[in-house]
Tab-separated table of C-alpha atoms in Angstrom:
chain	number	residue	atom	x	y	z
A	1	MET	CA	19.797	-35.221	12.818
A	2	LYS	CA	16.992	-32.892	11.703
A	3	LYS	CA	16.086	-31.966	15.281
A	4	LEU	CA	19.689	-31.176	16.086
A	5	LEU	CA	19.778	-28.664	13.239
A	6	LEU	CA	16.712	-26.832	14.522
A	7	LYS	CA	17.711	-26.546	18.190
A	8	SER	CA	19.677	-23.848	19.957
A	9	VAL	CA	18.920	-20.392	18.472
A	10	VAL	CA	19.631	-17.157	20.367
A	11	GLY	CA	18.491	-13.573	19.845
A	12	LEU	CA	20.825	-10.728	19.078
A	13	SER	CA	19.695	-8.105	21.627
A	14	PRO	CA	23.236	-7.847	23.101
A	15	LEU	CA	24.527	-6.937	19.628
A	16	LEU	CA	21.992	-4.159	19.073
A	17	SER	CA	21.347	-2.898	22.590
A	18	PHE	CA	23.359	0.254	21.907
A	19	ALA	CA	21.632	1.068	18.600
A	20	PRO	CA	20.333	4.657	18.407
A	21	ALA	CA	16.605	5.377	18.379
A	22	TYR	CA	16.673	6.616	14.800
A	23	ALA	CA	17.692	3.108	13.689
A	24	SER	CA	14.099	1.939	14.502
A	25	PHE	CA	15.262	-0.580	17.102
A	26	TYR	CA	12.775	0.703	19.685
A	27	ASP	CA	9.062	-0.003	19.859
A	28	GLU	CA	6.641	2.825	19.095
A	29	VAL	CA	4.253	1.682	21.867
A	30	ASP	CA	6.373	1.025	24.967
A	31	GLY	CA	9.759	2.451	23.900
A	32	LYS	CA	11.562	-0.867	24.630
A	33	PHE	CA	14.246	-2.490	22.483
A	34	ASP	CA	12.383	-4.182	19.641
A	35	LEU	CA	13.105	-5.378	16.099
A	36	GLY	CA	9.502	-5.558	14.886
A	37	HIS	CA	9.437	-2.075	13.360
A	38	HIS	CA	12.828	-2.588	11.690
A	39	ILE	CA	11.664	-5.903	10.164
A	40	ALA	CA	8.296	-4.588	9.027
A	41	GLU	CA	9.647	-1.432	7.380
A	42	ASN	CA	12.054	-3.374	5.167
A	43	ALA	CA	10.787	-4.755	1.865
A	44	THR	CA	11.855	-8.175	3.089
A	45	GLY	CA	12.083	-8.175	6.859
A	46	PHE	CA	15.395	-9.715	7.907
A	47	LEU	CA	16.344	-10.766	11.421
A	48	PRO	CA	19.973	-11.963	11.844
A	49	ILE	CA	20.138	-14.570	14.607
A	50	PRO	CA	23.390	-15.815	16.157
A	51	ILE	CA	23.267	-19.577	16.758
A	52	LEU	CA	24.564	-20.905	20.065
A	53	ILE	CA	25.012	-24.685	20.219
A	54	THR	CA	24.901	-26.127	23.743
A	55	GLU	CA	23.472	-29.579	22.927
A	56	PRO	CA	25.351	-32.067	25.170
A	57	ALA	CA	25.621	-34.558	22.313
A	58	LEU	CA	27.496	-32.055	20.139
A	59	GLY	CA	29.429	-29.836	22.553
A	60	TYR	CA	29.610	-26.061	22.468
A	61	GLY	CA	29.602	-24.156	19.218
A	62	GLY	CA	27.924	-21.456	17.197
A	63	GLY	CA	27.064	-19.906	13.873
A	64	ILE	CA	24.642	-17.512	12.241
A	65	ALA	CA	21.135	-17.726	10.784
A	66	GLY	CA	18.822	-15.287	9.065
A	67	LEU	CA	15.050	-15.250	9.582
A	68	ILE	CA	13.289	-13.571	6.650
A	69	LEU	CA	9.653	-12.492	6.987
A	70	HIS	CA	8.138	-11.797	3.565
A	71	GLU	CA	5.149	-9.449	3.776
A	72	THR	CA	2.816	-7.949	1.224
A	73	PRO	CA	1.907	-4.262	1.579
A	74	GLU	CA	-1.528	-5.278	2.909
A	75	GLU	CA	-0.028	-7.634	5.533
A	76	LYS	CA	2.340	-4.859	6.627
A	77	ARG	CA	-0.574	-2.406	6.948
A	78	GLN	CA	-2.637	-4.859	9.040
A	79	ARG	CA	0.278	-5.682	11.311
A	80	LYS	CA	1.149	-2.039	11.893
A	81	LYS	CA	-2.498	-1.309	12.752
A	82	ALA	CA	-2.644	-4.238	15.210
A	83	ALA	CA	0.713	-3.271	16.737
A	84	LEU	CA	-0.507	0.238	17.537
A	85	GLU	CA	-3.878	-0.878	18.935
A	86	ALA	CA	-2.740	-3.559	21.412
A	87	VAL	CA	0.305	-4.246	23.582
A	88	ASP	CA	0.583	-7.742	22.106
A	89	GLY	CA	-0.669	-6.647	18.692
A	90	GLY	CA	0.326	-8.847	15.793
A	91	ALA	CA	0.901	-11.954	17.904
A	92	GLN	CA	-1.863	-13.758	16.021
A	93	LEU	CA	-0.821	-12.453	12.609
A	94	MET	CA	1.684	-14.598	10.766
A	95	PRO	CA	3.292	-13.582	7.466
A	96	SER	CA	2.249	-15.751	4.530
A	97	ALA	CA	5.894	-16.464	3.752
A	98	ILE	CA	8.854	-17.095	6.077
A	99	SER	CA	12.377	-18.198	5.142
A	100	ILE	CA	15.460	-19.145	7.139
A	101	VAL	CA	19.089	-19.811	6.157
A	102	GLY	CA	22.097	-20.495	8.320
A	103	ALA	CA	25.219	-22.454	9.211
A	104	ALA	CA	26.999	-23.482	12.409
A	105	GLY	CA	29.613	-25.803	13.882
A	106	SER	CA	30.504	-27.279	17.270
A	107	ALA	CA	33.592	-28.195	19.283
A	108	ASN	CA	33.395	-31.934	18.516
A	109	GLY	CA	33.722	-31.311	14.767
A	110	SER	CA	30.030	-31.352	13.902
A	111	TRP	CA	28.752	-28.756	11.423
A	112	PHE	CA	25.685	-28.048	9.333
A	113	ALA	CA	24.288	-25.605	6.789
A	114	PHE	CA	20.589	-25.318	6.056
A	115	GLY	CA	17.807	-23.369	4.383
A	116	GLY	CA	14.030	-23.547	4.526
A	117	HIS	CA	10.867	-21.792	3.419
A	118	GLN	CA	7.209	-21.778	4.453
A	119	HIS	CA	4.511	-20.276	2.249
A	120	SER	CA	0.730	-20.171	2.429
A	121	TRP	CA	-1.958	-19.211	-0.064
A	122	LEU	CA	-5.706	-18.452	-0.049
A	123	ASP	CA	-5.783	-17.182	3.560
A	124	ASP	CA	-3.671	-20.127	4.739
A	125	LYS	CA	-5.897	-22.778	3.146
A	126	ILE	CA	-2.852	-24.217	1.361
A	127	ARG	CA	0.533	-24.377	3.042
A	128	TYR	CA	3.937	-25.512	1.779
A	129	ILE	CA	7.057	-26.180	3.849
A	130	GLY	CA	10.350	-27.140	2.238
A	131	GLY	CA	13.990	-27.187	3.188
A	132	GLY	CA	17.327	-28.853	2.856
A	133	GLY	CA	20.770	-28.997	4.331
A	134	ALA	CA	24.067	-30.795	4.655
A	135	GLY	CA	26.427	-31.487	7.507
A	136	VAL	CA	28.393	-33.832	9.716
A	137	ALA	CA	27.197	-34.999	13.148
A	138	ASN	CA	29.638	-36.652	15.553
A	139	LEU	CA	27.476	-38.506	18.078
A	140	ASP	CA	27.904	-41.105	20.790
A	141	ILE	CA	25.408	-43.969	20.432
A	142	TYR	CA	24.378	-46.153	23.379
A	143	GLN	CA	23.117	-49.708	22.893
A	144	ASP	CA	22.012	-52.247	25.514
A	145	ILE	CA	23.501	-55.702	24.860
A	146	SER	CA	21.867	-58.620	26.678
A	147	ILE	CA	21.123	-62.349	26.425
A	148	PRO	CA	17.340	-62.932	26.414
A	149	GLY	CA	16.313	-64.731	29.601
A	150	PHE	CA	19.702	-64.186	31.240
A	151	GLU	CA	19.695	-60.457	31.883
A	152	THR	CA	19.671	-60.883	35.689
A	153	PRO	CA	21.896	-63.135	37.877
A	154	ILE	CA	20.783	-66.769	38.200
A	155	GLY	CA	22.689	-68.799	40.785
A	156	ASP	CA	26.395	-68.490	40.050
A	157	PHE	CA	25.724	-66.980	36.637
A	158	PRO	CA	26.192	-63.189	36.980
A	159	GLY	CA	23.825	-62.350	34.124
A	160	PHE	CA	24.640	-60.454	30.964
A	161	ASN	CA	23.139	-57.031	30.436
A	162	LYS	CA	25.635	-54.364	29.429
A	163	GLU	CA	25.472	-50.966	27.788
A	164	LEU	CA	27.728	-50.526	24.778
A	165	SER	CA	28.672	-47.004	23.729
A	166	PHE	CA	30.545	-46.046	20.593
A	167	ALA	CA	31.280	-42.863	18.664
A	168	THR	CA	29.736	-42.328	15.243
A	169	LYS	CA	30.295	-39.842	12.428
A	170	THR	CA	27.294	-39.261	10.185
A	171	SER	CA	27.812	-37.245	7.003
A	172	ALA	CA	24.520	-36.384	5.344
A	173	ALA	CA	22.675	-34.236	2.849
A	174	ALA	CA	18.905	-34.142	3.203
A	175	MET	CA	15.759	-32.467	1.921
A	176	LEU	CA	12.209	-32.302	3.258
A	177	GLN	CA	8.982	-30.979	1.821
A	178	LYS	CA	5.418	-30.930	3.039
A	179	VAL	CA	2.145	-29.779	1.455
A	180	GLN	CA	-0.935	-29.226	3.630
A	181	PHE	CA	-4.576	-28.401	2.846
A	182	ARG	CA	-7.074	-26.902	5.283
A	183	VAL	CA	-10.338	-28.776	5.822
A	184	GLY	CA	-13.056	-26.182	5.191
A	185	GLU	CA	-12.904	-23.293	7.634
A	186	THR	CA	-11.602	-25.457	10.498
A	187	ALA	CA	-8.202	-25.502	12.200
A	188	LEU	CA	-7.483	-28.960	10.723
A	189	MET	CA	-4.731	-29.283	8.111
A	190	LEU	CA	-4.115	-32.527	6.198
A	191	GLY	CA	-1.073	-33.130	4.052
A	192	VAL	CA	1.651	-35.285	2.575
A	193	LYS	CA	5.355	-35.277	3.444
A	194	GLN	CA	8.495	-36.382	1.609
A	195	VAL	CA	11.975	-36.973	3.026
A	196	LEU	CA	15.107	-37.794	1.034
A	197	ALA	CA	18.616	-38.127	2.445
A	198	ILE	CA	22.022	-39.491	1.443
A	199	SER	CA	24.298	-40.373	4.351
A	200	LYS	CA	27.426	-42.200	5.376
A	201	VAL	CA	27.949	-43.556	8.898
A	202	GLU	CA	31.377	-44.323	10.359
A	203	SER	CA	32.719	-45.231	13.811
A	204	ASP	CA	36.061	-45.028	15.597
A	205	ASN	CA	35.390	-48.562	16.877
A	206	LYS	CA	36.882	-50.803	14.172
A	207	VAL	CA	34.423	-53.654	14.793
A	208	VAL	CA	31.412	-51.340	14.719
A	209	ASP	CA	32.788	-49.574	11.635
A	210	LYS	CA	33.057	-52.916	9.785
A	211	VAL	CA	29.456	-53.685	10.733
A	212	PHE	CA	28.349	-50.302	9.347
A	213	GLU	CA	30.302	-50.881	6.144
A	214	PHE	CA	28.865	-54.378	5.678
A	215	ALA	CA	25.255	-53.428	6.506
A	216	LEU	CA	25.022	-49.930	4.994
A	217	GLY	CA	27.730	-49.881	2.338
A	218	ASP	CA	29.733	-46.815	1.401
A	219	LYS	CA	26.616	-44.646	1.508
A	220	SER	CA	22.951	-45.080	2.325
A	221	ILE	CA	19.880	-43.535	0.700
A	222	THR	CA	16.834	-42.850	2.858
A	223	SER	CA	13.585	-42.107	1.024
A	224	GLY	CA	10.248	-41.745	2.774
A	225	LEU	CA	6.651	-40.713	2.121
A	226	GLY	CA	3.973	-40.080	4.684
A	227	LEU	CA	0.726	-38.471	5.765
A	228	TYR	CA	0.511	-35.540	8.153
A	229	LEU	CA	-2.294	-34.119	10.333
A	230	ASP	CA	-2.134	-30.793	12.175
A	231	TYR	CA	-4.937	-29.326	14.309
A	232	ASP	CA	-3.819	-25.950	15.634
A	233	LYS	CA	-5.993	-23.865	17.982
A	234	ARG	CA	-3.164	-21.857	19.574
A	235	ASN	CA	-3.446	-18.090	19.779
A	236	SER	CA	0.050	-17.475	18.373
A	237	PHE	CA	2.430	-19.094	15.913
A	238	PHE	CA	5.606	-17.838	17.607
A	239	TYR	CA	4.706	-17.840	21.332
A	240	PRO	CA	1.286	-19.297	22.296
A	241	THR	CA	-0.284	-18.566	25.682
A	242	GLN	CA	-3.635	-20.309	25.256
A	243	GLY	CA	-5.181	-23.023	23.106
A	244	TYR	CA	-3.709	-26.326	21.964
A	245	ARG	CA	-2.134	-28.120	19.009
A	246	LEU	CA	-2.358	-31.797	17.972
A	247	GLN	CA	-0.097	-33.390	15.359
A	248	ALA	CA	0.023	-36.901	13.890
A	249	GLU	CA	2.400	-38.242	11.294
A	250	THR	CA	3.105	-41.630	9.759
A	251	MET	CA	6.154	-42.149	7.528
A	252	VAL	CA	7.075	-45.186	5.423
A	253	TYR	CA	10.609	-45.748	4.088
A	254	ASP	CA	10.723	-48.463	1.443
A	255	GLU	CA	12.890	-49.825	-1.366
A	256	LYS	CA	9.961	-49.209	-3.757
A	257	ILE	CA	10.496	-45.460	-3.403
A	258	GLY	CA	14.301	-45.586	-3.513
A	259	SER	CA	15.227	-46.245	0.122
A	260	ASP	CA	18.026	-48.646	1.050
A	261	SER	CA	16.269	-49.448	4.346
A	262	ASN	CA	12.692	-50.531	5.023
A	263	TYR	CA	10.973	-49.187	8.126
A	264	SER	CA	8.107	-47.050	9.348
A	265	ASN	CA	7.786	-44.422	12.022
A	266	ALA	CA	4.538	-43.098	13.538
A	267	SER	CA	4.641	-39.912	15.595
A	268	TYR	CA	1.995	-38.215	17.744
A	269	LYS	CA	2.500	-34.871	19.478
A	270	GLY	CA	0.380	-32.476	21.473
A	271	GLU	CA	0.777	-29.245	23.421
A	272	GLY	CA	-1.606	-26.987	25.309
A	273	TYR	CA	-1.569	-23.678	27.210
A	274	VAL	CA	-3.833	-22.575	30.070
A	275	PRO	CA	-3.818	-18.957	31.356
A	276	LEU	CA	-4.013	-19.191	35.164
A	277	SER	CA	-4.168	-15.429	35.637
A	278	ARG	CA	-2.977	-12.270	33.912
A	279	LYS	CA	0.602	-13.074	34.972
A	280	TRP	CA	0.743	-16.879	35.204
A	281	ASN	CA	0.499	-19.464	32.417
A	282	LEU	CA	0.692	-23.266	32.460
A	283	GLY	CA	1.828	-25.287	29.454
A	284	PHE	CA	1.817	-29.030	28.730
A	285	ALA	CA	3.374	-31.117	25.961
A	286	GLY	CA	3.524	-34.823	25.183
A	287	SER	CA	4.777	-37.093	22.415
A	288	TYR	CA	4.750	-40.754	21.408
A	289	GLN	CA	6.761	-42.382	18.607
A	290	LYS	CA	6.686	-45.968	17.372
A	291	PHE	CA	9.386	-47.416	15.121
A	292	SER	CA	8.938	-50.678	13.161
A	293	THR	CA	11.232	-52.584	10.817
A	294	ASP	CA	11.897	-56.082	9.520
A	295	ASP	CA	15.465	-55.221	8.519
A	296	VAL	CA	18.175	-56.825	10.623
A	297	PHE	CA	20.197	-53.602	10.720
A	298	VAL	CA	19.375	-49.904	10.242
A	299	SER	CA	21.446	-46.776	10.706
A	300	PRO	CA	22.025	-46.065	14.434
A	301	THR	CA	20.463	-42.587	14.158
A	302	THR	CA	17.249	-43.918	12.575
A	303	LYS	CA	15.405	-44.870	15.759
A	304	PRO	CA	13.564	-42.142	17.702
A	305	TYR	CA	15.039	-40.854	20.942
A	306	ILE	CA	13.950	-39.009	24.084
A	307	ASP	CA	14.008	-35.350	23.072
A	308	LEU	CA	13.888	-33.201	26.213
A	309	ARG	CA	15.825	-30.193	27.440
A	310	GLY	CA	18.632	-31.449	29.691
A	311	ILE	CA	19.043	-34.854	27.970
A	312	ALA	CA	21.620	-35.450	25.255
A	313	ALA	CA	20.200	-36.235	21.831
A	314	TYR	CA	20.261	-39.962	20.921
A	315	ARG	CA	21.222	-40.871	24.506
A	316	TYR	CA	17.999	-42.867	25.002
A	317	GLN	CA	16.706	-44.510	21.831
A	318	GLY	CA	14.000	-47.119	21.401
A	319	ASP	CA	11.335	-48.754	19.268
A	320	GLU	CA	8.783	-46.857	21.335
A	321	VAL	CA	9.522	-43.466	22.879
A	322	ALA	CA	7.169	-41.342	24.984
A	323	THR	CA	7.677	-37.974	26.693
A	324	LEU	CA	5.653	-35.646	28.937
A	325	GLN	CA	6.493	-32.036	29.815
A	326	SER	CA	5.035	-29.194	31.839
A	327	GLN	CA	6.051	-25.545	32.073
A	328	LEU	CA	4.950	-22.764	34.419
A	329	SER	CA	5.557	-19.220	33.167
A	330	TYR	CA	5.364	-15.823	34.855
A	331	ASN	CA	5.073	-12.547	32.919
A	332	ILE	CA	7.176	-9.835	34.555
A	333	ASP	CA	5.733	-7.389	32.000
A	334	ASN	CA	4.836	-7.467	28.318
A	335	ARG	CA	8.519	-8.062	27.478
A	336	TRP	CA	10.090	-10.405	30.041
A	337	ILE	CA	8.875	-13.914	30.909
A	338	PHE	CA	10.442	-16.331	33.388
A	339	SER	CA	9.583	-20.039	33.516
A	340	ALA	CA	10.262	-23.355	35.254
A	341	PHE	CA	9.790	-26.698	33.506
A	342	TYR	CA	9.874	-30.433	34.141
A	343	GLY	CA	9.868	-33.345	31.708
A	344	ALA	CA	10.137	-37.125	31.720
A	345	GLY	CA	10.653	-39.687	28.984
A	346	GLU	CA	10.822	-43.437	28.454
A	347	ALA	CA	12.364	-45.450	25.609
A	348	GLN	CA	11.618	-49.161	25.083
A	349	ASN	CA	13.408	-51.656	22.846
A	350	HIS	CA	11.455	-54.772	21.909
A	351	ALA	CA	14.377	-56.904	20.730
A	352	ASP	CA	16.244	-56.987	24.059
A	353	ASN	CA	13.375	-55.989	26.378
A	354	GLY	CA	15.497	-52.997	27.381
A	355	GLU	CA	14.050	-49.700	28.476
A	356	GLY	CA	15.285	-46.363	29.707
A	357	TYR	CA	13.497	-43.803	31.868
A	358	ILE	CA	14.871	-40.336	32.548
A	359	ASP	CA	13.553	-37.006	33.774
A	360	ALA	CA	14.881	-33.455	33.518
A	361	TYR	CA	14.042	-30.015	34.851
A	362	GLY	CA	15.150	-26.420	34.614
A	363	VAL	CA	14.408	-22.705	34.458
A	364	GLY	CA	14.483	-20.141	31.676
A	365	PHE	CA	13.456	-16.725	30.412
A	366	ARG	CA	12.130	-15.133	27.210
A	367	TYR	CA	12.306	-11.590	25.851
A	368	GLN	CA	9.728	-10.419	23.303
A	369	ILE	CA	12.135	-9.234	20.629
A	370	ALA	CA	9.500	-8.318	18.009
A	371	ARG	CA	6.193	-7.364	19.639
A	372	ARG	CA	4.118	-6.910	16.509
A	373	TYR	CA	5.050	-10.472	15.462
A	374	GLY	CA	4.829	-12.002	18.942
A	375	LEU	CA	8.409	-13.305	18.512
A	376	HIS	CA	10.139	-14.356	21.784
A	377	LEU	CA	13.793	-15.386	22.207
A	378	GLY	CA	15.560	-16.615	25.327
A	379	LEU	CA	17.574	-19.143	27.327
A	380	ASP	CA	16.740	-22.365	29.191
A	381	LEU	CA	19.042	-23.923	31.806
A	382	ALA	CA	18.190	-27.645	32.053
A	383	LYS	CA	19.550	-30.589	34.038
A	384	SER	CA	19.077	-34.357	34.240
A	385	ASN	CA	20.928	-37.171	36.015
A	386	ASP	CA	23.218	-37.545	32.995
A	387	ASP	CA	23.716	-34.047	31.630
A	388	GLY	CA	23.120	-30.344	32.021
A	389	ALA	CA	23.033	-27.712	29.327
A	390	ILE	CA	21.955	-24.222	28.315
A	391	TYR	CA	19.471	-24.126	25.436
A	392	VAL	CA	18.656	-21.047	23.405
A	393	ASN	CA	15.126	-21.182	22.023
A	394	ILE	CA	12.651	-19.326	19.866
A	395	GLY	CA	9.166	-19.679	21.348
A	396	THR	CA	8.095	-21.694	24.370
A	397	GLY	CA	10.793	-24.364	24.268
A	398	PHE	CA	8.420	-27.284	23.668
């Protein structure tokens, strides 16, 4: 559910495109529509962001969020200096503190409200990320049902290998916090992570709902602790164009730390960017997740799923999930970027030997809405064999 809350954010340039020049909504370098100056000149830079939900699993919807960039006078001075000296000035400068708050809802009755904060100290040698939220997610879950050894026809026996789908309603309140420490003067950050959530899962299928009630009770507590590694050599926090980032995380959920379920989840992610020329850029991203449990039953939204633009969330779940993506971008100028992308994913389930493979592709654009911060907002139009959707993203879209 966490990933669903963070997807689908759109910029507000249509709302402010008619703002007068004296309102500081135009850049001092190229004269284009820009919110960087407006954010920087406020004591606490505030960027209101309409939320557009187009996730196929949730349906259409919307809401509002606020991105708050907290800057000290010295950070403001450095950013203003960089902004005036280079066309992409400030892209490598990140405020030591960033907050976000928001709420949204969708056509299928899903809704969420959230808040989060990131803060760093000692020239980013120590970093803290924390947040929480509450909401309801109405999702369709797909499960392969088969008889081991009899999945395919044998003689007159037609075989038994069917896909069961059922609607679920997950009501949850959750919190997350992460503390990271930089290793010397390197780009390597090591840290610990905590997750705590209280949820209730229901289904419109009476049989499935009874199973949920029997296995999970009236409510379920999820409590997890883990280790986190982040090696970031990208040239920008908001929109990288060169360098790479590697992330590894292992989480353990156990009754000893207050969890009703016992399982573990290991996650590995990577992304990289290669400038092909002054105008062209090539990006890659990949991920691998492995889920393990000895419990007979866990919440249906616990297992990882293929998370790609153009594929509905939780449509392809598994004990092991891997994805690969590529994206080719073209800079029209220092403001507008157009891109084409392709991704593929595979989910494997060990219990029933089931697996699912799916690919997706699409096109998109970004507009640099705050040059001195390197902040890009835009749309992606993605399609797969199952679905098609418009995604609104901050950053590259990976």
